[in-house]
PDB file of C-alpha atoms in Angstrom:
ATOM      1  CA  MET N   1      11.317   4.182  16.619  1.00 41.00           C
ATOM      2  CA  LYS N   2      13.726   5.715  19.002  1.00 47.00           C
ATOM      3  CA  ALA N   3      17.384   4.678  18.787  1.00 49.00           C
ATOM      4  CA  GLU N   4      17.152   3.409  22.360  1.00 54.00           C
ATOM      5  CA  ILE N   5      14.199   1.312  21.971  1.00 55.00           C
ATOM      6  CA  LYS N   6      15.180  -2.177  20.913  1.00 77.00           C
ATOM      7  CA  GLN N   7      13.263  -4.776  23.075  1.00 91.00           C
ATOM      8  CA  LEU N   8       9.780  -5.783  21.834  1.00 98.00           C
ATOM      9  CA  THR N   9       7.488  -8.540  23.035  1.00 99.00           C
ATOM     10  CA  ILE N  10       5.360 -10.219  20.733  1.00 99.00           C
ATOM     11  CA  LEU N  11       2.316 -12.228  21.316  1.00 99.00           C
ATOM     12  CA  GLY N  12       1.039 -14.065  18.469  1.00 98.00           C
ATOM     13  CA  ALA N  13       4.237 -14.277  16.682  1.00 98.00           C
ATOM     14  CA  THR N  14       3.559 -17.945  15.276  1.00 97.00           C
ATOM     15  CA  GLY N  15       0.556 -17.015  13.268  1.00 96.00           C
ATOM     16  CA  ASN N  16      -0.103 -16.734   9.722  1.00 95.00           C
ATOM     17  CA  LEU N  17       0.561 -12.994   9.590  1.00 97.00           C
ATOM     18  CA  GLY N  18       2.712 -12.834  13.186  1.00 98.00           C
ATOM     19  CA  ALA N  19       5.479 -14.906  11.912  1.00 98.00           C
ATOM     20  CA  PRO N  20       6.302 -12.530   8.844  1.00 98.00           C
ATOM     21  CA  VAL N  21       5.671  -9.559  10.817  1.00 98.00           C
ATOM     22  CA  THR N  22       8.022 -10.905  13.634  1.00 98.00           C
ATOM     23  CA  LYS N  23      10.597 -11.762  10.913  1.00 98.00           C
ATOM     24  CA  TYR N  24      10.392  -8.458   9.468  1.00 97.00           C
ATOM     25  CA  LEU N  25      10.363  -6.478  12.930  1.00 98.00           C
ATOM     26  CA  SER N  26      13.513  -8.461  13.644  1.00 97.00           C
ATOM     27  CA  ARG N  27      15.375  -7.348  10.204  1.00 95.00           C
ATOM     28  CA  LEU N  28      14.243  -3.630  11.019  1.00 95.00           C
ATOM     29  CA  GLY N  29      16.340  -3.957  14.214  1.00 94.00           C
ATOM     30  CA  CYS N  30      14.239  -5.228  17.138  1.00 97.00           C
ATOM     31  CA  GLN N  31      15.257  -7.545  19.773  1.00 97.00           C
ATOM     32  CA  VAL N  32      12.070  -9.714  19.957  1.00 98.00           C
ATOM     33  CA  THR N  33      10.930 -11.982  22.593  1.00 98.00           C
ATOM     34  CA  ALA N  34       8.385 -14.294  20.976  1.00 99.00           C
ATOM     35  CA  ILE N  35       5.831 -15.715  23.402  1.00 99.00           C
ATOM     36  CA  ALA N  36       4.469 -18.814  22.136  1.00 98.00           C
ATOM     37  CA  ARG N  37       2.490 -21.888  23.339  1.00 97.00           C
ATOM     38  CA  ASN N  38       4.218 -24.185  20.763  1.00 96.00           C
ATOM     39  CA  ILE N  39       7.692 -23.993  21.297  1.00 97.00           C
ATOM     40  CA  GLU N  40       8.699 -26.214  18.547  1.00 96.00           C
ATOM     41  CA  LYS N  41       6.665 -24.523  15.946  1.00 96.00           C
ATOM     42  CA  ALA N  42       8.199 -21.276  16.677  1.00 97.00           C
ATOM     43  CA  LYS N  43      11.878 -22.802  16.289  1.00 96.00           C
ATOM     44  CA  GLN N  44      10.620 -24.120  13.127  1.00 95.00           C
ATOM     45  CA  ILE N  45       9.554 -20.606  11.977  1.00 97.00           C
ATOM     46  CA  PHE N  46      12.255 -18.640  13.439  1.00 97.00           C
ATOM     47  CA  GLY N  47      15.397 -20.931  13.125  1.00 92.00           C
ATOM     48  CA  ASP N  48      18.600 -19.709  14.291  1.00 90.00           C
ATOM     49  CA  ASP N  49      17.583 -15.988  14.206  1.00 94.00           C
ATOM     50  CA  ALA N  50      19.684 -14.605  16.919  1.00 94.00           C
ATOM     51  CA  SER N  51      17.424 -11.454  17.364  1.00 96.00           C
ATOM     52  CA  ILE N  52      14.288 -13.452  18.359  1.00 98.00           C
ATOM     53  CA  ARG N  53      14.284 -15.130  21.755  1.00 97.00           C
ATOM     54  CA  ILE N  54      11.349 -17.755  22.378  1.00 98.00           C
ATOM     55  CA  VAL N  55       9.639 -18.089  25.378  1.00 98.00           C
ATOM     56  CA  TYR N  56       6.676 -20.218  26.809  1.00 98.00           C
ATOM     57  CA  GLY N  57       3.499 -18.503  27.407  1.00 98.00           C
ATOM     58  CA  ASP N  58      -0.212 -19.331  26.969  1.00 98.00           C
ATOM     59  CA  LEU N  59      -3.014 -16.760  27.078  1.00 98.00           C
ATOM     60  CA  GLN N  60      -5.269 -19.061  28.998  1.00 97.00           C
ATOM     61  CA  ASN N  61      -2.424 -19.665  31.467  1.00 98.00           C
ATOM     62  CA  LEU N  62      -2.157 -16.355  33.622  1.00 98.00           C
ATOM     63  CA  SER N  63       1.003 -17.581  35.553  1.00 98.00           C
ATOM     64  CA  SER N  64       2.982 -18.059  32.473  1.00 98.00           C
ATOM     65  CA  LEU N  65       2.089 -14.940  30.970  1.00 98.00           C
ATOM     66  CA  GLN N  66       3.187 -13.254  34.130  1.00 98.00           C
ATOM     67  CA  LYS N  67       6.495 -14.710  34.007  1.00 98.00           C
ATOM     68  CA  ALA N  68       7.037 -14.213  30.234  1.00 98.00           C
ATOM     69  CA  LEU N  69       5.750 -10.668  30.484  1.00 99.00           C
ATOM     70  CA  GLN N  70       7.352  -9.539  33.996  1.00 98.00           C
ATOM     71  CA  ASP N  71      10.272  -7.264  32.171  1.00 97.00           C
ATOM     72  CA  THR N  72       7.993  -6.234  29.125  1.00 98.00           C
ATOM     73  CA  GLU N  73       8.003  -2.532  28.207  1.00 98.00           C
ATOM     74  CA  TYR N  74       6.664  -2.641  24.578  1.00 98.00           C
ATOM     75  CA  LEU N  75       4.114  -5.197  23.664  1.00 99.00           C
ATOM     76  CA  TYR N  76       2.951  -6.070  20.362  1.00 99.00           C
ATOM     77  CA  LEU N  77      -0.163  -8.089  19.982  1.00 99.00           C
ATOM     78  CA  ASN N  78      -0.624 -10.029  16.784  1.00 98.00           C
ATOM     79  CA  LEU N  79      -3.504 -12.260  17.847  1.00 98.00           C
ATOM     80  CA  SER N  80      -6.734 -13.181  15.672  1.00 90.00           C
ATOM     81  CA  THR N  81     -10.136 -15.099  16.212  1.00 84.00           C
ATOM     82  CA  THR N  82     -12.147 -17.302  14.134  1.00 81.00           C
ATOM     83  CA  ALA N  83     -14.700 -17.195  16.925  1.00 82.00           C
ATOM     84  CA  THR N  84     -18.341 -16.777  15.410  1.00 82.00           C
ATOM     85  CA  ASP N  85     -20.077 -17.282  18.797  1.00 89.00           C
ATOM     86  CA  ILE N  86     -19.976 -13.935  20.786  1.00 92.00           C
ATOM     87  CA  GLN N  87     -20.870 -16.143  23.978  1.00 94.00           C
ATOM     88  CA  ALA N  88     -17.726 -18.213  23.734  1.00 93.00           C
ATOM     89  CA  PRO N  89     -15.839 -18.453  27.118  1.00 95.00           C
ATOM     90  CA  PHE N  90     -12.562 -17.632  25.928  1.00 97.00           C
ATOM     91  CA  ILE N  91     -11.663 -15.682  22.836  1.00 95.00           C
ATOM     92  CA  GLU N  92      -8.154 -14.735  22.332  1.00 97.00           C
ATOM     93  CA  GLU N  93      -8.899 -11.001  21.073  1.00 97.00           C
ATOM     94  CA  ARG N  94     -11.278 -10.391  24.141  1.00 97.00           C
ATOM     95  CA  GLU N  95     -10.452 -12.904  27.332  1.00 98.00           C
ATOM     96  CA  GLY N  96      -6.789 -13.285  26.067  1.00 98.00           C
ATOM     97  CA  ILE N  97      -6.287  -9.511  26.309  1.00 99.00           C
ATOM     98  CA  ALA N  98      -7.925  -9.455  29.744  1.00 99.00           C
ATOM     99  CA  ASN N  99      -5.344 -12.024  30.927  1.00 99.00           C
ATOM    100  CA  ILE N 100      -2.646  -9.971  29.439  1.00 99.00           C
ATOM    101  CA  LEU N 101      -3.581  -6.829  31.094  1.00 99.00           C
ATOM    102  CA  LYS N 102      -3.580  -8.817  34.243  1.00 98.00           C
ATOM    103  CA  ALA N 103      -0.204 -10.378  33.626  1.00 99.00           C
ATOM    104  CA  VAL N 104       1.785  -6.944  32.451  1.00 99.00           C
ATOM    105  CA  ASN N 105       3.714  -5.525  35.126  1.00 98.00           C
ATOM    106  CA  PRO N 106       2.206  -2.103  35.730  1.00 97.00           C
ATOM    107  CA  LYS N 107       5.626  -0.510  36.838  1.00 97.00           C
ATOM    108  CA  LYS N 108       7.314  -1.443  33.333  1.00 98.00           C
ATOM    109  CA  ILE N 109       4.994  -1.507  30.652  1.00 98.00           C
ATOM    110  CA  LYS N 110       5.183   1.413  28.553  1.00 98.00           C
ATOM    111  CA  GLN N 111       2.934   0.772  25.235  1.00 98.00           C
ATOM    112  CA  ILE N 112       0.725  -2.098  23.816  1.00 99.00           C
ATOM    113  CA  LEU N 113       0.296  -2.401  20.257  1.00 99.00           C
ATOM    114  CA  SER N 114      -2.064  -4.415  18.438  1.00 99.00           C
ATOM    115  CA  ILE N 115      -3.191  -5.540  15.115  1.00 98.00           C
ATOM    116  CA  SER N 116      -6.801  -5.342  14.336  1.00 97.00           C
ATOM    117  CA  GLY N 117      -9.031  -5.641  11.107  1.00 94.00           C
ATOM    118  CA  LEU N 118     -10.234  -2.484   9.246  1.00 94.00           C
ATOM    119  CA  GLY N 119     -14.172  -3.674   9.877  1.00 90.00           C
ATOM    120  CA  ALA N 120     -13.452  -3.159  13.610  1.00 91.00           C
ATOM    121  CA  PHE N 121     -12.353   0.668  13.208  1.00 93.00           C
ATOM    122  CA  GLN N 122     -15.193   2.689  14.416  1.00 85.00           C
ATOM    123  CA  HIS N 123     -14.783   5.178  11.249  1.00 81.00           C
ATOM    124  CA  ALA N 124     -15.100   2.323   8.777  1.00 74.00           C
ATOM    125  CA  GLN N 125     -18.542   0.870   9.967  1.00 66.00           C
ATOM    126  CA  THR N 126     -21.492   0.785   8.038  1.00 68.00           C
ATOM    127  CA  PRO N 127     -24.665   1.557  10.084  1.00 63.00           C
ATOM    128  CA  ASP N 128     -27.175  -0.042   7.982  1.00 61.00           C
ATOM    129  CA  ILE N 129     -25.117  -3.525   8.072  1.00 71.00           C
ATOM    130  CA  ALA N 130     -24.973  -5.867  11.008  1.00 73.00           C
ATOM    131  CA  PRO N 131     -21.517  -5.778  11.985  1.00 79.00           C
ATOM    132  CA  LEU N 132     -18.905  -9.274  11.504  1.00 83.00           C
ATOM    133  CA  VAL N 133     -18.951 -11.125  14.835  1.00 88.00           C
ATOM    134  CA  THR N 134     -15.415 -11.164  14.890  1.00 91.00           C
ATOM    135  CA  ASN N 135     -15.121  -7.231  14.555  1.00 91.00           C
ATOM    136  CA  VAL N 136     -17.662  -6.968  17.355  1.00 92.00           C
ATOM    137  CA  ILE N 137     -15.411  -9.258  19.481  1.00 95.00           C
ATOM    138  CA  ARG N 138     -12.217  -7.201  18.640  1.00 95.00           C
ATOM    139  CA  ARG N 139     -13.984  -4.054  19.620  1.00 95.00           C
ATOM    140  CA  GLN N 140     -14.690  -5.484  23.159  1.00 97.00           C
ATOM    141  CA  GLY N 141     -10.981  -6.322  23.375  1.00 98.00           C
ATOM    142  CA  HIS N 142     -10.200  -2.655  22.305  1.00 98.00           C
ATOM    143  CA  GLU N 143     -12.278  -1.419  24.898  1.00 98.00           C
ATOM    144  CA  LEU N 144     -10.416  -3.446  27.525  1.00 98.00           C
ATOM    145  CA  LEU N 145      -7.098  -2.127  26.441  1.00 98.00           C
ATOM    146  CA  LYS N 146      -8.624   1.784  26.264  1.00 98.00           C
ATOM    147  CA  LYS N 147      -9.915   0.977  29.783  1.00 98.00           C
ATOM    148  CA  SER N 148      -6.538  -0.064  31.024  1.00 98.00           C
ATOM    149  CA  GLY N 149      -4.754   3.242  31.004  1.00 98.00           C
ATOM    150  CA  ILE N 150      -1.941   1.802  29.651  1.00 99.00           C
ATOM    151  CA  PRO N 151      -0.618   3.780  26.370  1.00 99.00           C
ATOM    152  CA  TYR N 152      -2.025   1.843  23.285  1.00 99.00           C
ATOM    153  CA  THR N 153      -1.971   1.826  19.475  1.00 99.00           C
ATOM    154  CA  ILE N 154      -4.367  -0.096  17.317  1.00 99.00           C
ATOM    155  CA  LEU N 155      -3.840  -0.901  13.715  1.00 99.00           C
ATOM    156  CA  HIS N 156      -6.875  -1.539  11.660  1.00 98.00           C
ATOM    157  CA  CYS N 157      -5.581  -3.375   8.536  1.00 97.00           C
ATOM    158  CA  SER N 158      -6.980  -3.990   5.147  1.00 96.00           C
ATOM    159  CA  TRP N 159      -6.275  -7.056   3.222  1.00 95.00           C
ATOM    160  CA  PHE N 160      -2.579  -8.181   3.229  1.00 97.00           C
ATOM    161  CA  ALA N 161      -1.203  -9.076  -0.166  1.00 98.00           C
ATOM    162  CA  ASP N 162       0.791 -11.678   1.774  1.00 98.00           C
ATOM    163  CA  SER N 163      -2.475 -13.818   1.904  1.00 95.00           C
ATOM    164  CA  PHE N 164      -2.021 -14.644  -1.882  1.00 97.00           C
ATOM    165  CA  VAL N 165       1.229 -16.644  -0.621  1.00 97.00           C
ATOM    166  CA  ILE N 166       0.122 -17.742   2.762  1.00 95.00           C
ATOM    167  CA  PHE N 167      -3.627 -18.863   1.572  1.00 91.00           C
ATOM    168  CA  GLN N 168      -2.725 -20.319  -1.947  1.00 94.00           C
ATOM    169  CA  ARG N 169      -3.006 -24.263  -1.881  1.00 92.00           C
ATOM    170  CA  ASN N 170      -1.798 -26.543  -4.881  1.00 93.00           C
ATOM    171  CA  LYS N 171      -0.977 -24.024  -7.343  1.00 96.00           C
ATOM    172  CA  THR N 172      -4.612 -22.323  -6.661  1.00 96.00           C
ATOM    173  CA  TYR N 173      -5.678 -19.361  -5.094  1.00 95.00           C
ATOM    174  CA  ALA N 174      -9.231 -18.937  -4.199  1.00 90.00           C
ATOM    175  CA  VAL N 175     -10.952 -15.464  -4.032  1.00 90.00           C
ATOM    176  CA  ILE N 176     -13.888 -15.224  -1.661  1.00 82.00           C
ATOM    177  CA  GLY N 177     -16.259 -12.419  -0.945  1.00 72.00           C
ATOM    178  CA  ASN N 178     -16.546  -9.370  -2.858  1.00 70.00           C
ATOM    179  CA  THR N 179     -15.027  -9.549  -6.146  1.00 79.00           C
ATOM    180  CA  LYS N 180     -16.004  -6.021  -7.550  1.00 85.00           C
ATOM    181  CA  THR N 181     -15.143  -3.055  -5.353  1.00 90.00           C
ATOM    182  CA  PRO N 182     -11.624  -2.010  -4.766  1.00 95.00           C
ATOM    183  CA  ILE N 183      -9.496  -3.155  -1.915  1.00 94.00           C
ATOM    184  CA  PHE N 184      -6.740  -0.964  -0.454  1.00 97.00           C
ATOM    185  CA  PHE N 185      -4.061  -4.036   0.142  1.00 98.00           C
ATOM    186  CA  THR N 186      -1.380  -3.442   2.385  1.00 98.00           C
ATOM    187  CA  ASN N 187       1.395  -5.734   2.971  1.00 98.00           C
ATOM    188  CA  VAL N 188       3.814  -7.282   6.073  1.00 98.00           C
ATOM    189  CA  PHE N 189       6.896  -5.220   5.140  1.00 98.00           C
ATOM    190  CA  ASP N 190       5.168  -1.649   4.976  1.00 98.00           C
ATOM    191  CA  TYR N 191       2.696  -2.799   8.112  1.00 99.00           C
ATOM    192  CA  ALA N 192       5.942  -4.181  10.352  1.00 98.00           C
ATOM    193  CA  THR N 193       7.567  -0.966   9.309  1.00 98.00           C
ATOM    194  CA  LYS N 194       4.433   0.992  10.884  1.00 98.00           C
ATOM    195  CA  VAL N 195       4.539  -0.974  13.824  1.00 98.00           C
ATOM    196  CA  TYR N 196       8.174  -0.203  14.175  1.00 97.00           C
ATOM    197  CA  ASN N 197       7.750   3.395  13.910  1.00 97.00           C
ATOM    198  CA  ALA N 198       4.845   3.437  16.349  1.00 98.00           C
ATOM    199  CA  LEU N 199       7.111   2.371  18.934  1.00 97.00           C
ATOM    200  CA  SER N 200       7.584   5.148  21.623  1.00 96.00           C
ATOM    201  CA  ASN N 201       5.602   7.529  19.004  1.00 97.00           C
ATOM    202  CA  GLU N 202       3.958   9.944  21.111  1.00 98.00           C
ATOM    203  CA  LYS N 203       1.934  10.800  18.258  1.00 98.00           C
ATOM    204  CA  ALA N 204       0.764   6.970  18.092  1.00 99.00           C
ATOM    205  CA  LEU N 205      -0.001   6.832  21.903  1.00 99.00           C
ATOM    206  CA  PHE N 206      -3.767   6.211  22.885  1.00 99.00           C
ATOM    207  CA  ASN N 207      -4.424   6.584  18.845  1.00 98.00           C
ATOM    208  CA  GLU N 208      -5.780   4.027  16.288  1.00 98.00           C
ATOM    209  CA  TYR N 209      -4.784   3.949  12.937  1.00 99.00           C
ATOM    210  CA  PRO N 210      -6.340   2.386   9.405  1.00 98.00           C
ATOM    211  CA  ILE N 211      -3.542   0.656   7.466  1.00 99.00           C
ATOM    212  CA  GLN N 212      -4.273   0.639   4.041  1.00 98.00           C
ATOM    213  CA  GLY N 213      -2.347   1.021   0.529  1.00 98.00           C
ATOM    214  CA  LYS N 214      -3.037   4.041  -1.562  1.00 97.00           C
ATOM    215  CA  THR N 215      -4.253   2.202  -4.561  1.00 96.00           C
ATOM    216  CA  GLY N 216      -7.794   0.587  -4.464  1.00 96.00           C
ATOM    217  CA  ILE N 217      -8.005  -2.745  -6.921  1.00 97.00           C
ATOM    218  CA  CYS N 218     -10.423  -5.438  -7.110  1.00 96.00           C
ATOM    219  CA  HIS N 219      -9.341  -8.892  -5.252  1.00 94.00           C
ATOM    220  CA  VAL N 220      -9.302 -10.803  -8.658  1.00 95.00           C
ATOM    221  CA  GLN N 221      -7.148  -8.144 -10.584  1.00 96.00           C
ATOM    222  CA  ALA N 222      -4.668  -7.750  -7.469  1.00 97.00           C
ATOM    223  CA  ALA N 223      -4.277 -11.673  -7.337  1.00 97.00           C
ATOM    224  CA  LYS N 224      -3.587 -11.844 -10.913  1.00 97.00           C
ATOM    225  CA  ASP N 225      -0.829  -8.617 -10.754  1.00 97.00           C
ATOM    226  CA  PHE N 226       0.633 -10.527  -7.884  1.00 98.00           C
ATOM    227  CA  PHE N 227       1.084 -13.974  -9.292  1.00 98.00           C
ATOM    228  CA  ALA N 228       2.137 -12.842 -12.603  1.00 98.00           C
ATOM    229  CA  VAL N 229       5.193 -11.657 -10.934  1.00 98.00           C
ATOM    230  CA  TYR N 230       5.456 -14.063  -8.011  1.00 98.00           C
ATOM    231  CA  ASP N 231       4.271 -17.474  -9.815  1.00 98.00           C
ATOM    232  CA  ASP N 232       2.501 -17.216 -13.069  1.00 97.00           C
ATOM    233  CA  SER N 233       1.657 -20.892 -12.776  1.00 98.00           C
ATOM    234  CA  VAL N 234      -0.801 -20.344  -9.804  1.00 97.00           C
ATOM    235  CA  GLN N 235      -4.498 -20.253 -11.021  1.00 97.00           C
ATOM    236  CA  ILE N 236      -7.038 -17.883  -9.882  1.00 96.00           C
ATOM    237  CA  LYS N 237     -10.482 -19.160  -8.911  1.00 93.00           C
ATOM    238  CA  ILE N 238     -13.357 -17.361  -7.606  1.00 89.00           C
ATOM    239  CA  VAL N 239     -15.190 -19.323  -5.157  1.00 79.00           C
ATOM    240  CA  PRO N 240     -19.116 -18.069  -4.816  1.00 73.00           C
ATOM    241  CA  THR N 241     -20.403 -17.650  -1.397  1.00 69.00           C
ATOM    242  CA  TRP N 242     -23.364 -20.228  -1.821  1.00 52.00           C
ATOM    243  CA  ILE N 243     -20.502 -22.957  -1.799  1.00 65.00           C
ATOM    244  CA  LEU N 244     -18.859 -21.731   1.214  1.00 60.00           C
ATOM    245  CA  GLY N 245     -22.118 -22.178   2.986  1.00 62.00           C
ATOM    246  CA  MET N 246     -22.393 -25.861   2.004  1.00 61.00           C
ATOM    247  CA  MET N 247     -18.892 -26.541   2.931  1.00 61.00           C
ATOM    248  CA  SER N 248     -19.227 -24.679   6.196  1.00 63.00           C
ATOM    249  CA  PHE N 249     -22.379 -27.011   6.893  1.00 56.00           C
ATOM    250  CA  PHE N 250     -20.042 -30.210   6.631  1.00 63.00           C
ATOM    251  CA  LYS N 251     -17.021 -28.498   8.328  1.00 69.00           C
ATOM    252  CA  LYS N 252     -17.534 -25.983  11.064  1.00 67.00           C
ATOM    253  CA  GLU N 253     -13.936 -24.491  10.503  1.00 69.00           C
ATOM    254  CA  MET N 254     -15.416 -22.964   7.268  1.00 63.00           C
ATOM    255  CA  LYS N 255     -18.020 -21.011   9.047  1.00 66.00           C
ATOM    256  CA  PRO N 256     -15.935 -17.821   9.865  1.00 63.00           C
ATOM    257  CA  ILE N 257     -14.801 -17.900   6.343  1.00 69.00           C
ATOM    258  CA  LYS N 258     -18.298 -18.084   5.073  1.00 66.00           C
ATOM    259  CA  LEU N 259     -19.271 -15.275   7.411  1.00 65.00           C
ATOM    260  CA  LEU N 260     -16.362 -13.078   6.004  1.00 72.00           C
ATOM    261  CA  ALA N 261     -17.326 -13.744   2.563  1.00 64.00           C
ATOM    262  CA  GLU N 262     -21.041 -12.694   3.126  1.00 70.00           C
ATOM    263  CA  TYR N 263     -19.861  -9.506   5.002  1.00 69.00           C
ATOM    264  CA  SER N 264     -17.517  -8.497   2.413  1.00 75.00           C
ATOM    265  CA  GLU N 265     -19.983  -8.781  -0.452  1.00 76.00           C
ATOM    266  CA  LYS N 266     -22.336  -6.264   1.485  1.00 76.00           C
ATOM    267  CA  THR N 267     -19.814  -3.785   1.991  1.00 80.00           C
ATOM    268  CA  SER N 268     -16.898  -1.799   0.415  1.00 86.00           C
ATOM    269  CA  GLU N 269     -13.789  -0.400   1.470  1.00 92.00           C
ATOM    270  CA  THR N 270     -13.448   3.249   2.055  1.00 94.00           C
ATOM    271  CA  PHE N 271      -9.856   4.911   1.632  1.00 96.00           C
ATOM    272  CA  LEU N 272      -9.329   6.297   5.282  1.00 97.00           C
ATOM    273  CA  ALA N 273      -5.569   6.253   5.774  1.00 98.00           C
ATOM    274  CA  GLU N 274      -4.503   9.695   4.863  1.00 97.00           C
ATOM    275  CA  GLN N 275      -7.738  11.134   6.671  1.00 97.00           C
ATOM    276  CA  TYR N 276      -6.421   9.614  10.047  1.00 98.00           C
ATOM    277  CA  ASP N 277      -2.935  10.413   9.478  1.00 98.00           C
ATOM    278  CA  THR N 278      -1.418   6.936   9.129  1.00 99.00           C
ATOM    279  CA  TYR N 279       1.074   8.023   6.506  1.00 98.00           C
ATOM    280  CA  ASN N 280       2.229  11.226   8.215  1.00 98.00           C
ATOM    281  CA  ASP N 281       2.593   9.812  11.690  1.00 99.00           C
ATOM    282  CA  LEU N 282       3.948   5.926  10.503  1.00 99.00           C
ATOM    283  CA  GLY N 283       5.220   6.148   7.129  1.00 98.00           C
ATOM    284  CA  ASN N 284       4.412   5.982   3.848  1.00 97.00           C
ATOM    285  CA  CYS N 285       3.555   3.042   1.375  1.00 96.00           C
ATOM    286  CA  THR N 286       6.752   1.768  -0.499  1.00 94.00           C
ATOM    287  CA  MET N 287       5.765  -0.750  -3.094  1.00 96.00           C
ATOM    288  CA  SER N 288       3.048  -1.825  -5.504  1.00 96.00           C
ATOM    289  CA  LEU N 289       1.537  -5.276  -5.493  1.00 97.00           C
ATOM    290  CA  ALA N 290       4.098  -6.327  -8.431  1.00 97.00           C
ATOM    291  CA  GLU N 291       7.115  -4.595  -6.679  1.00 98.00           C
ATOM    292  CA  TYR N 292       6.358  -6.455  -3.323  1.00 98.00           C
ATOM    293  CA  ALA N 293       5.742  -9.672  -4.885  1.00 98.00           C
ATOM    294  CA  GLU N 294       9.082  -9.443  -6.551  1.00 98.00           C
ATOM    295  CA  LYS N 295      10.834  -8.520  -3.206  1.00 98.00           C
ATOM    296  CA  LEU N 296       9.172 -11.863  -1.802  1.00 98.00           C
ATOM    297  CA  LYS N 297      10.006 -13.940  -4.633  1.00 98.00           C
ATOM    298  CA  LYS N 298      13.724 -12.581  -4.643  1.00 98.00           C
ATOM    299  CA  GLU N 299      14.157 -12.932  -0.724  1.00 97.00           C
ATOM    300  CA  ARG N 300      12.324 -16.335  -0.838  1.00 97.00           C
ATOM    301  CA  PHE N 301      10.810 -15.154   2.258  1.00 97.00           C
ATOM    302  CA  TYR N 302       7.988 -17.340   2.715  1.00 97.00           C
ATOM    303  CA  ASP N 303      10.060 -20.664   2.019  1.00 94.00           C
ATOM    304  CA  TYR N 304       9.652 -21.462   5.817  1.00 94.00           C
ATOM    305  CA  LEU N 305       6.088 -22.197   5.196  1.00 93.00           C
ATOM    306  CA  SER N 306       6.913 -25.425   3.416  1.00 88.00           C
ATOM    307  CA  ASN N 307       8.572 -26.577   6.872  1.00 80.00           C
ATOM    308  CA  LEU N 308       5.102 -26.316   8.472  1.00 81.00           C
ATOM    309  CA  LYS N 309       2.918 -28.243   6.244  1.00 57.00           C
TER     310      LYS N 309
END
């Protein structure tokens, strides 16, 4: 990121990953404008951080987006979707992006950066396996970005080590899906650094990157290694996909998790980051799982989550 680039607008700043990414971007030196629909939740998360300004905006309310984005030059999207119906009338990562593109000021906007899943990266596709619905939807949103003519950077992420903290409940972390093949875990700090380095970076414009750690490790072992440092009282449990299927029958919010588990069992992650110049263009990985767990523990970085439960 060039020294003169300080302002960054973020949509999706209060989400599970959006919140910690925003916090680290603030620490890295960005003056952040966080566009939020729930202002009170945003205040709970970011507290009195002077480098994060919170303004109202709703992806489904075009006039609110236009007001919030009128002066934005650099925009980062940390949107997510749990939609399982591709025909749904409004999905954040598709219709939401369409509204964003209508709302940005064409005389001001210089770059749009967006998080994505590794499964939505075209070079990570498994041709003989039906794609995950959420990845199909993401690619539809990506096409809107690409056709807009606005310089874009799409960051396709592997699993985040932060998920161990975010999704553990009552001292238990549940492993779903593929428990055998390696995952190249990234983390929010390294990812935020790559977002930071992509800002106004000519190599990153009109480009897509796979975001991965360098070491592949199976999900169960990764969780054990992480919690051995972060909190050794947390238990690791494997949840079979058939149980998720039963749960999704009674709770519709479980269906996206079931579909993700089924998809991950049929696929394996390929290491692509070096091949597509992620480290050369956006910066290297800096920490192992254990080192990152130690960092989070020492900083008490995720203490804010207790205020949201």
